[in-house]
Amino acid sequence: MNTVIFKESVVRSLRDFSFFILTVIITGINLFLYLTYHFQSFGIDRFLLWLTFMFDILVVMAYSGYLSSKLFIREIERKSMEILFLTQSGKIGTYMQKTLAGYFLIFTISFIAFFQPIVTMFNFGTVPLLFIYWSSIYFLISLISGIFVFSLSNAVGFALKKSIYSMLGVSFYIIISFFTLALIPLQWNNDFDIMAWITVFPFMASRFAFLATEAYGTVPPNILILAVLGIVWIVIIENTLWEVKV
Amino acid sequence: MNAVRVDKINVWYGKFQALKDVSFEIPTGKVAGLLGPNGAGKTTLIKSMLSLLPYKGEIKFFGRPLNKREVGYISENEGLYEWMSVEEYLEYFSRLYGVPTKMVEEVIDIVGLKENRDKKIGSLSKGTKRRVSIARSIIHNPRIIIMDEPLSGLDPLIKKELTELIKKVSGEKTFIISSHQLRDIEGICDWLILIKNGEIVDYGDPESIIKRYRPLREIVFTVEPRDVEKVKNIMDVEGVESLEVKNNTIIVKFSGNSDDIIFEALLKNGIKFNLKTDSLDSIYREVFK
């Protein structure tokens, strides 16, 4: 298979200033949080990890939204996508390579996020079990949510007349809503382990329903897709973050 | 053999029918002008031909369905990668088409981009960007090149340069060049397709189109002042419906194929005349008014 479009998309995106800034932001914010927390308390705990984790997820998701516009929507608006369709890659090949490039980049940035707990562990000295658990969670959740926003932004962009502005508007709205969701449990931060999922789930589900109608009001079938994805996402979070005793 | 055969193409945008039973043929090696006013359906037709839009009907290139290797395409907005240099861009497409990168050298040479090869595309003038588009469209040596309004928005000098370039690269290739301005393409086209409101008005070589439309037209010519009366007397030929004289300009309206008889009568009586409007331009105005 000809992978020219994949390579070009990845190389171009890695060279883009945003990727560098993103890495600096992730590392910078996390270090800032670790250090601030360190000076205000007595070492690492779940709240610090939760907080940094949420910031990282936000950044990865924002990048995923940006990436989708860069790889697809801008190209469509510039009309260069049509020219790519007429090469040997064809329409499906072009979409596939661009999508894979997006996934590859989200994987890369999630991998960078993966190392954040290591920084924490080495700075504060904690048990290896914590490292394995949090690193895996960091990686998985940032990757899944990044891919989720990437796909969602594309879907919204294509649905809403392929306009970059509407696409970014909606995707960022979704990102911000996710962030709000993510911060909700902070009010129970002292009692993470005993927080019953049944308290959180209806609230999250209602938020998803609201988002679905807001973002996909004009495209009824996508409401179902979003709802399913949302439920999967919630279940993953429910079963990995809240239920597992650390 | 026909390079292109379009048979009863219909395209809808929702409930709006953009193309209605469009059919035409283009013989191999012709430079065909797809002519029509804005909104006539030119871009829709081109995109359908390239399978970029869904359509009903049949489109064949050299008797077969579209083969991407055989077609080069220049869209209305070039869709160039402005952050790449000319050479990088052409190399990228040579790899996409699976042709040897030595073709880049060849194409840069043909299109006259030697001086700009290392420059970023974003920094180039509009005319030079069109050259880059032409270079990209021929890099895989296609048999047909389709250009959507390649000359629009350019100043006359650049238009002339690009027209020369198209003539230069045409060779054995078949070209389809869309335009809403007859003036832009009449010098290079030896085949015309006239489209209006999503329907084909006429197609064929320019001479036969002129012939077909003559019954609807008029001949305007000037003569020496002393010959005006003489012309009035000899214009009593079959088909001439009216004769109007303004100073030494004579407007003859006629039906049928009387133009040959009129010219013959003028020449037989030794009347020198300058034909003022007997070009595609008047047909264009007639068809698209």
Coordinates of C-alpha atoms in Angstrom, one line a residue:
Chain A
M1 CA 0.0 0.0 0.0
N2 CA 1.2 3.5 -0.9
T3 CA 1.8 5.3 2.4
V4 CA 2.9 8.7 1.1
I5 CA -0.2 10.6 2.5
F6 CA 0.3 9.0 5.9
K7 CA 3.9 9.9 6.1
E8 CA 3.3 13.5 4.9
S9 CA 0.5 14.0 7.4
V10 CA 2.6 12.7 10.3
V11 CA 5.8 14.5 9.4
R12 CA 3.9 17.8 8.7
S13 CA 2.0 17.6 12.0
L14 CA 5.1 16.7 14.0
R15 CA 6.9 19.6 12.5
D16 CA 4.0 21.9 13.3
F17 CA 4.6 24.2 16.2
S18 CA 1.6 22.9 18.0
F19 CA 3.1 19.6 18.7
F20 CA 6.1 21.1 20.3
I21 CA 4.0 23.5 22.3
L22 CA 1.7 20.7 23.4
T23 CA 4.6 18.7 24.8
V24 CA 5.9 21.7 26.7
I25 CA 2.4 22.4 28.0
I26 CA 1.8 18.9 29.2
T27 CA 5.2 18.6 30.9
G28 CA 5.1 22.2 32.2
I29 CA 1.6 22.0 33.7
N30 CA 2.3 18.7 35.3
L31 CA 5.5 19.7 36.9
F32 CA 3.9 22.9 38.1
L33 CA 1.1 20.9 39.7
Y34 CA 3.5 18.4 41.2
L35 CA 5.7 21.0 42.7
T36 CA 2.8 23.2 43.9
Y37 CA 1.2 20.2 45.5
H38 CA 4.4 19.1 47.0
F39 CA 5.0 22.3 48.8
Q40 CA 1.5 22.4 50.1
S41 CA 1.2 18.8 51.3
F42 CA 3.2 15.8 52.3
G43 CA 3.8 13.8 49.1
I44 CA 1.9 12.2 46.4
D45 CA -1.7 11.1 46.6
R46 CA -4.6 10.3 44.4
F47 CA -5.9 13.9 44.2
L48 CA -2.7 15.1 42.6
L49 CA -2.6 12.3 40.1
W50 CA -6.3 12.9 39.3
L51 CA -5.7 16.6 38.8
T52 CA -2.7 16.3 36.5
F53 CA -4.4 13.5 34.6
M54 CA -7.4 15.7 33.9
F55 CA -5.2 18.5 32.6
D56 CA -3.3 16.1 30.4
I57 CA -6.5 14.7 29.0
L58 CA -7.8 18.1 28.3
V59 CA -4.6 19.0 26.3
V60 CA -4.7 15.7 24.4
M61 CA -8.3 16.2 23.5
A62 CA -7.8 19.7 22.4
Y63 CA -5.0 18.6 20.2
S64 CA -7.1 15.8 18.7
G65 CA -9.8 18.4 17.8
Y66 CA -7.1 20.6 16.2
L67 CA -5.6 17.6 14.4
S68 CA -8.8 16.5 12.8
S69 CA -9.3 20.0 11.4
K70 CA -5.7 20.0 10.1
L71 CA -5.8 16.6 8.5
F72 CA -9.2 16.7 7.0
I73 CA -11.3 19.9 7.1
R74 CA -8.6 22.3 6.1
E75 CA -7.6 20.1 3.2
I76 CA -11.2 19.8 2.1
E77 CA -11.7 23.6 2.3
R78 CA -8.5 24.1 0.3
K79 CA -9.8 21.6 -2.2
S80 CA -6.6 19.7 -2.1
M81 CA -8.4 16.6 -0.9
E82 CA -10.0 16.2 -4.3
I83 CA -6.6 16.1 -5.9
L84 CA -5.5 13.5 -3.5
F85 CA -8.6 11.4 -4.3
L86 CA -7.5 11.4 -8.0
T87 CA -4.1 9.9 -7.2
Q88 CA -3.4 6.2 -6.8
S89 CA -4.5 6.3 -3.2
G90 CA -8.1 7.1 -4.2
K91 CA -10.8 8.3 -1.9
I92 CA -10.8 5.5 0.7
G93 CA -7.0 5.3 0.7
T94 CA -6.7 9.0 1.4
Y95 CA -9.3 8.9 4.2
M96 CA -7.7 5.9 5.7
Q97 CA -4.1 7.2 5.6
K98 CA -5.2 10.6 7.1
T99 CA -7.2 8.8 9.9
L100 CA -4.2 6.5 10.6
A101 CA -1.9 9.5 10.7
G102 CA -4.3 11.1 13.2
Y103 CA -4.4 8.0 15.4
F104 CA -0.6 7.7 15.2
L105 CA -0.1 11.3 16.4
I106 CA -2.7 10.9 19.2
F107 CA -0.8 7.7 20.2
T108 CA 2.4 9.7 20.3
I109 CA 1.1 12.5 22.4
S110 CA -0.6 10.0 24.7
F111 CA 2.7 8.3 25.0
I112 CA 4.3 11.5 26.1
A113 CA 1.5 11.8 28.7
F114 CA 2.3 8.3 29.8
F115 CA 5.7 9.5 31.1
Q116 CA 4.1 12.1 33.4
P117 CA 3.5 9.7 36.3
I118 CA 7.1 8.6 36.0
V119 CA 8.2 12.1 36.7
T120 CA 5.9 12.2 39.7
M121 CA 7.0 8.8 41.0
F122 CA 10.7 9.7 40.7
N123 CA 10.2 13.1 42.2
F124 CA 8.2 11.9 45.1
G125 CA 9.3 8.3 45.4
T126 CA 6.4 6.0 45.4
V127 CA 5.6 2.3 45.1
P128 CA 6.0 0.7 41.6
L129 CA 2.5 -0.5 41.7
L130 CA 1.2 3.1 41.6
F131 CA 3.4 3.8 38.7
I132 CA 2.1 0.9 36.7
Y133 CA -1.5 1.6 37.5
W134 CA -1.4 5.4 36.8
S135 CA 0.8 5.2 33.7
S136 CA -1.5 2.7 32.1
I137 CA -4.5 4.7 32.9
Y138 CA -2.9 7.9 31.6
F139 CA -2.0 6.2 28.4
L140 CA -5.2 4.4 27.8
I141 CA -7.6 7.2 28.7
S142 CA -5.7 9.9 26.9
L143 CA -5.5 7.7 23.8
I144 CA -9.2 6.7 23.9
S145 CA -10.4 10.2 24.6
G146 CA -8.1 11.7 22.0
I147 CA -9.3 9.3 19.3
F148 CA -12.9 9.9 20.5
V149 CA -12.6 13.7 20.1
F150 CA -10.7 13.3 16.8
S151 CA -13.5 11.2 15.3
L152 CA -16.2 13.3 16.9
S153 CA -14.7 16.5 15.5
N154 CA -14.4 15.0 12.0
A155 CA -18.0 13.8 12.2
V156 CA -19.2 17.2 13.3
G157 CA -17.1 18.9 10.7
F158 CA -18.4 16.8 7.9
A159 CA -22.0 17.1 9.1
L160 CA -21.9 20.8 9.5
K161 CA -21.1 21.7 6.0
K162 CA -17.4 21.0 6.4
S163 CA -16.8 24.4 7.9
I164 CA -13.6 24.6 10.0
Y165 CA -15.2 27.2 12.2
S166 CA -18.3 25.3 13.2
M167 CA -16.2 22.2 13.6
L168 CA -13.7 23.7 15.9
G169 CA -16.5 25.5 17.8
V170 CA -18.4 22.3 18.5
S171 CA -15.4 20.2 19.2
F172 CA -14.0 22.7 21.7
Y173 CA -17.4 23.0 23.3
I174 CA -17.3 19.2 23.7
I175 CA -13.8 19.3 25.1
I176 CA -14.7 22.0 27.6
S177 CA -17.8 20.0 28.6
F178 CA -15.6 16.9 29.1
F179 CA -13.3 18.9 31.2
T180 CA -16.2 20.1 33.3
L181 CA -17.2 16.5 33.7
A182 CA -13.8 15.5 34.6
L183 CA -13.6 18.1 37.4
I184 CA -16.9 17.0 38.9
P185 CA -15.4 14.3 41.1
L186 CA -13.0 16.7 42.6
Q187 CA -15.6 17.7 45.1
W188 CA -15.4 14.2 46.5
N189 CA -11.6 14.1 46.2
N190 CA -11.2 13.0 49.8
D191 CA -13.4 10.0 49.3
F192 CA -12.7 8.7 45.8
D193 CA -12.7 5.1 46.7
I194 CA -16.1 5.1 48.3
M195 CA -17.8 7.3 45.7
A196 CA -20.7 5.3 44.3
W197 CA -20.8 5.2 40.6
I198 CA -24.6 5.4 40.7
T199 CA -24.2 9.0 42.0
V200 CA -22.1 10.1 39.0
F201 CA -23.5 8.0 36.2
P202 CA -26.9 9.7 35.8
F203 CA -25.3 13.1 35.9
M204 CA -22.8 12.1 33.2
A205 CA -25.4 10.4 31.1
S206 CA -27.6 13.5 31.2
R207 CA -24.6 15.6 30.2
F208 CA -23.9 13.3 27.2
A209 CA -27.6 13.5 26.2
F210 CA -27.4 17.3 26.3
L211 CA -24.2 17.3 24.3
A212 CA -25.6 14.9 21.8
T213 CA -28.7 17.1 21.1
E214 CA -26.6 20.2 21.0
A215 CA -23.9 19.0 18.7
Y216 CA -25.8 16.5 16.6
G217 CA -29.3 18.0 16.7
T218 CA -29.3 18.1 12.9
V219 CA -28.0 14.7 12.3
P220 CA -30.2 12.2 14.2
P221 CA -28.3 9.0 13.6
N222 CA -25.2 10.5 15.1
I223 CA -26.9 11.0 18.4
L224 CA -27.0 7.3 18.8
I225 CA -23.3 6.9 17.9
L226 CA -22.4 9.7 20.4
A227 CA -24.6 8.1 23.1
V228 CA -23.0 4.7 22.6
L229 CA -19.5 6.2 22.6
G230 CA -20.3 8.2 25.6
I231 CA -21.6 5.2 27.5
V232 CA -18.5 3.2 26.6
W233 CA -16.3 6.1 27.8
I234 CA -18.2 6.4 31.0
V235 CA -18.1 2.7 31.7
I236 CA -14.3 2.7 31.1
I237 CA -13.9 5.5 33.5
E238 CA -16.3 4.0 36.0
N239 CA -14.5 0.6 36.0
T240 CA -11.0 1.8 35.9
L241 CA -10.8 4.9 38.0
W242 CA -13.5 4.6 40.6
E243 CA -13.8 0.9 41.2
V244 CA -10.2 0.0 41.5
K245 CA -8.8 0.5 44.9
V246 CA -5.3 2.1 44.7
Chain B
M1 CA -11.6 7.1 -31.2
N2 CA -13.3 9.3 -28.7
A3 CA -11.3 10.3 -25.7
V4 CA -14.4 11.1 -23.7
R5 CA -18.0 9.9 -24.1
V6 CA -20.6 11.3 -21.7
D7 CA -24.0 9.7 -22.0
K8 CA -27.1 11.0 -20.3
I9 CA -25.5 12.3 -17.1
N10 CA -27.9 13.5 -14.4
V11 CA -26.7 15.1 -11.2
W12 CA -28.9 16.3 -8.3
Y13 CA -28.0 18.5 -5.3
G14 CA -30.9 17.5 -3.1
K15 CA -34.0 18.4 -5.1
F16 CA -32.1 20.7 -7.5
Q17 CA -31.1 19.0 -10.7
A18 CA -27.7 20.5 -11.7
L19 CA -27.2 18.4 -14.8
K20 CA -30.0 17.2 -17.1
D21 CA -29.3 14.4 -19.5
V22 CA -25.9 15.7 -20.5
S23 CA -24.4 13.9 -23.4
F24 CA -21.4 14.7 -25.6
E25 CA -18.2 13.3 -27.1
I26 CA -14.7 14.6 -27.4
P27 CA -12.4 13.1 -30.0
T28 CA -8.9 12.1 -29.0
G29 CA -6.3 14.8 -29.2
K30 CA -8.7 17.7 -29.1
V31 CA -8.4 20.8 -26.9
A32 CA -12.0 21.1 -25.8
G33 CA -13.5 24.2 -24.3
L34 CA -16.3 23.7 -21.9
L35 CA -18.1 27.0 -22.2
G36 CA -21.0 28.4 -20.2
P37 CA -22.0 31.2 -17.9
N38 CA -21.5 31.1 -14.1
G39 CA -23.8 28.5 -12.6
A40 CA -24.3 26.6 -15.9
G41 CA -23.0 23.3 -14.4
K42 CA -19.4 23.3 -15.7
T43 CA -17.7 22.4 -12.4
T44 CA -20.5 19.9 -11.6
L45 CA -19.9 18.2 -14.9
I46 CA -16.2 18.1 -14.4
K47 CA -16.5 16.7 -10.9
S48 CA -18.9 14.1 -12.2
M49 CA -16.5 13.1 -14.9
L50 CA -13.8 12.6 -12.3
S51 CA -16.2 10.6 -10.0
L52 CA -15.9 13.3 -7.4
L53 CA -19.7 13.6 -7.4
P54 CA -22.3 10.9 -7.6
Y55 CA -24.2 10.8 -10.9
K56 CA -26.6 8.8 -13.0
G57 CA -25.5 7.9 -16.6
E58 CA -22.4 6.7 -18.2
I59 CA -19.0 8.3 -18.6
K60 CA -16.2 6.6 -20.6
F61 CA -12.6 7.6 -21.2
F62 CA -11.1 5.9 -24.2
G63 CA -14.0 3.4 -24.0
R64 CA -13.4 2.5 -20.4
P65 CA -14.4 3.8 -17.0
L66 CA -12.2 6.4 -15.4
N67 CA -8.6 5.3 -14.8
K68 CA -6.9 7.8 -12.5
R69 CA -3.5 7.2 -14.2
E70 CA -5.0 8.6 -17.4
V71 CA -6.4 11.8 -16.0
G72 CA -4.7 15.0 -14.8
Y73 CA -6.9 17.6 -13.0
I74 CA -6.6 21.2 -12.1
S75 CA -9.4 22.5 -9.9
E76 CA -10.7 26.0 -9.7
N77 CA -8.9 26.6 -6.4
E78 CA -5.6 25.0 -7.0
G79 CA -5.4 23.3 -3.6
L80 CA -1.7 23.7 -3.4
Y81 CA 0.4 23.0 -0.3
E82 CA 1.7 26.5 0.3
W83 CA 4.3 25.4 2.9
M84 CA 6.1 23.1 0.5
S85 CA 8.7 24.2 -2.1
V86 CA 7.8 23.7 -5.8
E87 CA 10.2 20.8 -6.0
E88 CA 9.0 19.1 -2.7
Y89 CA 5.4 19.5 -3.9
L90 CA 6.1 17.9 -7.3
E91 CA 8.1 15.1 -5.6
Y92 CA 5.3 14.4 -3.3
F93 CA 2.9 13.9 -6.2
S94 CA 5.3 11.9 -8.2
R95 CA 5.5 9.5 -5.2
L96 CA 1.7 9.5 -4.9
Y97 CA 1.3 8.6 -8.6
G98 CA 4.1 6.1 -8.4
V99 CA 6.2 7.7 -11.1
P100 CA 10.0 8.1 -11.0
T101 CA 11.1 11.3 -9.3
K102 CA 13.2 12.2 -12.4
M103 CA 9.9 13.2 -13.9
V104 CA 10.0 16.2 -11.5
E105 CA 13.0 17.6 -13.3
E106 CA 11.4 17.0 -16.7
V107 CA 8.1 18.7 -15.7
I108 CA 9.9 21.7 -14.0
D109 CA 11.7 22.2 -17.3
I110 CA 8.6 21.9 -19.5
V111 CA 6.5 24.3 -17.4
G112 CA 9.3 26.8 -16.9
L113 CA 9.6 26.6 -13.1
K114 CA 13.4 26.3 -12.9
E115 CA 13.9 29.6 -11.2
N116 CA 11.2 28.9 -8.6
R117 CA 11.9 25.3 -7.8
D118 CA 13.2 26.0 -4.3
K119 CA 10.7 28.7 -3.4
K120 CA 7.8 28.0 -1.1
I121 CA 4.5 27.8 -3.1
G122 CA 2.9 30.3 -0.7
S123 CA 5.4 33.0 -1.8
L124 CA 4.6 32.6 -5.6
S125 CA 2.5 34.8 -7.8
K126 CA -0.9 33.6 -8.9
G127 CA 0.3 32.9 -12.4
T128 CA 3.3 30.9 -11.2
K129 CA 1.0 28.9 -8.9
R130 CA -1.1 27.9 -11.9
R131 CA 2.1 26.7 -13.6
V132 CA 2.8 24.5 -10.5
S133 CA -0.8 23.2 -10.9
I134 CA -0.2 22.4 -14.5
A135 CA 3.1 20.7 -13.6
R136 CA 1.3 18.6 -11.1
S137 CA -1.4 17.6 -13.5
I138 CA 1.1 16.3 -16.1
I139 CA 3.6 14.7 -13.9
H140 CA 2.2 11.2 -14.4
N141 CA 1.9 11.8 -18.1
P142 CA -1.9 11.5 -18.4
R143 CA -3.7 11.2 -21.7
I144 CA -6.5 13.6 -20.6
I145 CA -6.0 16.9 -18.7
I146 CA -9.1 18.5 -17.2
M147 CA -8.8 22.1 -16.1
D148 CA -11.6 24.0 -14.3
E149 CA -11.4 27.7 -15.0
P150 CA -7.6 27.7 -15.3
L151 CA -7.4 31.2 -16.6
S152 CA -9.9 33.0 -14.4
G153 CA -8.7 35.8 -12.2
L154 CA -5.4 36.3 -14.1
D155 CA -4.2 39.4 -15.9
P156 CA -4.2 39.3 -19.8
L157 CA -0.4 38.9 -20.0
I158 CA -0.3 35.9 -17.6
K159 CA -3.4 34.4 -19.5
K160 CA -1.4 34.6 -22.7
E161 CA 1.6 32.9 -21.1
L162 CA -0.5 30.1 -19.7
T163 CA -2.4 29.7 -23.0
E164 CA 1.0 29.3 -24.7
L165 CA 2.0 26.8 -22.1
I166 CA -1.2 24.8 -22.6
K167 CA -0.5 24.7 -26.3
K168 CA 3.0 23.6 -25.6
V169 CA 2.1 20.7 -23.4
S170 CA -1.0 19.6 -25.3
G171 CA 0.7 17.5 -28.0
E172 CA -1.2 14.3 -28.4
K173 CA -3.1 14.8 -25.1
T174 CA -6.8 15.6 -24.9
F175 CA -7.7 18.7 -22.9
I176 CA -10.9 19.9 -21.4
I177 CA -10.8 23.5 -20.3
S178 CA -13.8 25.1 -18.7
S179 CA -14.4 28.8 -18.9
H180 CA -17.2 31.3 -18.7
Q181 CA -15.2 33.7 -21.0
L182 CA -15.0 32.7 -24.6
R183 CA -12.2 35.1 -25.2
D184 CA -10.0 33.1 -22.8
I185 CA -10.1 29.9 -24.7
E186 CA -11.1 30.5 -28.3
G187 CA -7.5 30.7 -29.4
I188 CA -6.6 27.3 -28.2
C189 CA -9.8 25.2 -28.5
D190 CA -10.5 23.1 -31.5
W191 CA -13.6 21.6 -29.9
L192 CA -16.4 23.3 -28.0
I193 CA -19.1 22.2 -25.6
L194 CA -21.7 24.8 -24.8
I195 CA -23.6 24.3 -21.5
K196 CA -26.4 26.3 -20.1
N197 CA -28.6 25.7 -17.1
G198 CA -27.3 22.1 -16.7
E199 CA -28.0 21.2 -20.3
I200 CA -25.7 20.9 -23.3
V201 CA -26.7 23.5 -25.9
D202 CA -24.3 22.3 -28.6
Y203 CA -20.9 20.7 -29.1
G204 CA -18.5 20.1 -31.9
D205 CA -15.7 21.9 -33.7
P206 CA -16.0 25.7 -33.7
E207 CA -16.6 26.0 -37.5
S208 CA -19.5 23.6 -37.5
I209 CA -21.0 25.4 -34.5
I210 CA -20.7 28.8 -36.3
K211 CA -22.4 27.2 -39.3
R212 CA -25.2 25.8 -37.3
Y213 CA -25.9 29.2 -35.6
R214 CA -25.6 31.4 -38.7
P215 CA -29.4 31.2 -39.4
L216 CA -29.8 33.0 -36.2
R217 CA -27.2 35.6 -36.8
E218 CA -26.3 38.7 -38.7
I219 CA -23.4 39.9 -40.7
V220 CA -21.9 43.3 -40.0
F221 CA -19.4 44.8 -42.4
T222 CA -18.1 48.1 -43.5
V223 CA -17.7 49.3 -47.1
E224 CA -16.4 52.3 -48.9
P225 CA -19.1 55.1 -48.7
R226 CA -19.4 55.0 -52.6
D227 CA -20.4 51.3 -52.4
V228 CA -23.3 51.7 -50.0
E229 CA -25.9 52.1 -52.7
K230 CA -24.4 49.3 -54.7
V231 CA -24.7 47.0 -51.7
K232 CA -28.4 47.9 -51.2
N233 CA -29.1 46.9 -54.8
I234 CA -27.3 43.6 -54.8
M235 CA -28.7 42.4 -51.4
D236 CA -31.9 41.2 -52.9
V237 CA -30.8 37.6 -52.6
E238 CA -32.5 34.6 -51.1
G239 CA -32.6 34.5 -47.3
V240 CA -31.8 38.2 -46.6
E241 CA -34.5 39.4 -44.4
S242 CA -33.4 43.0 -43.6
L243 CA -30.7 45.4 -44.4
E244 CA -29.7 48.3 -42.2
V245 CA -27.2 51.0 -43.1
K246 CA -25.5 53.2 -40.6
N247 CA -23.1 55.5 -42.3
N248 CA -20.9 53.0 -44.1
T249 CA -21.6 50.1 -41.8
I250 CA -24.1 47.6 -43.1
I251 CA -26.0 45.1 -41.0
V252 CA -27.5 42.2 -43.0
K253 CA -29.9 39.9 -41.2
F254 CA -30.5 36.6 -42.9
S255 CA -31.8 33.1 -42.5
G256 CA -30.7 29.7 -43.9
N257 CA -27.2 29.4 -45.4
S258 CA -27.3 32.7 -47.3
D259 CA -24.1 34.0 -45.9
D260 CA -22.1 32.3 -48.7
I261 CA -24.5 33.9 -51.3
I262 CA -24.1 37.4 -49.7
F263 CA -20.3 37.1 -49.7
E264 CA -20.3 35.9 -53.3
A265 CA -22.5 38.8 -54.4
L266 CA -20.2 41.3 -52.7
L267 CA -17.1 39.8 -54.3
K268 CA -18.7 39.4 -57.7
N269 CA -19.5 43.1 -57.8
G270 CA -16.0 44.1 -56.7
I271 CA -17.1 45.5 -53.3
K272 CA -14.4 45.6 -50.8
F273 CA -15.7 44.9 -47.2
N274 CA -14.4 44.4 -43.7
L275 CA -16.3 41.8 -41.7
K276 CA -16.8 43.2 -38.2
T277 CA -18.5 40.5 -36.2
D278 CA -18.5 37.0 -37.6
S279 CA -16.9 35.1 -34.8
L280 CA -17.8 32.7 -32.0
D281 CA -18.3 35.8 -29.8
S282 CA -21.6 36.7 -31.3
I283 CA -22.8 33.1 -31.1
Y284 CA -21.7 33.1 -27.4
R285 CA -23.8 36.2 -26.8
E286 CA -26.7 34.7 -28.8
V287 CA -26.7 31.3 -26.9
F288 CA -26.0 32.6 -23.4
K289 CA -28.0 35.9 -23.5

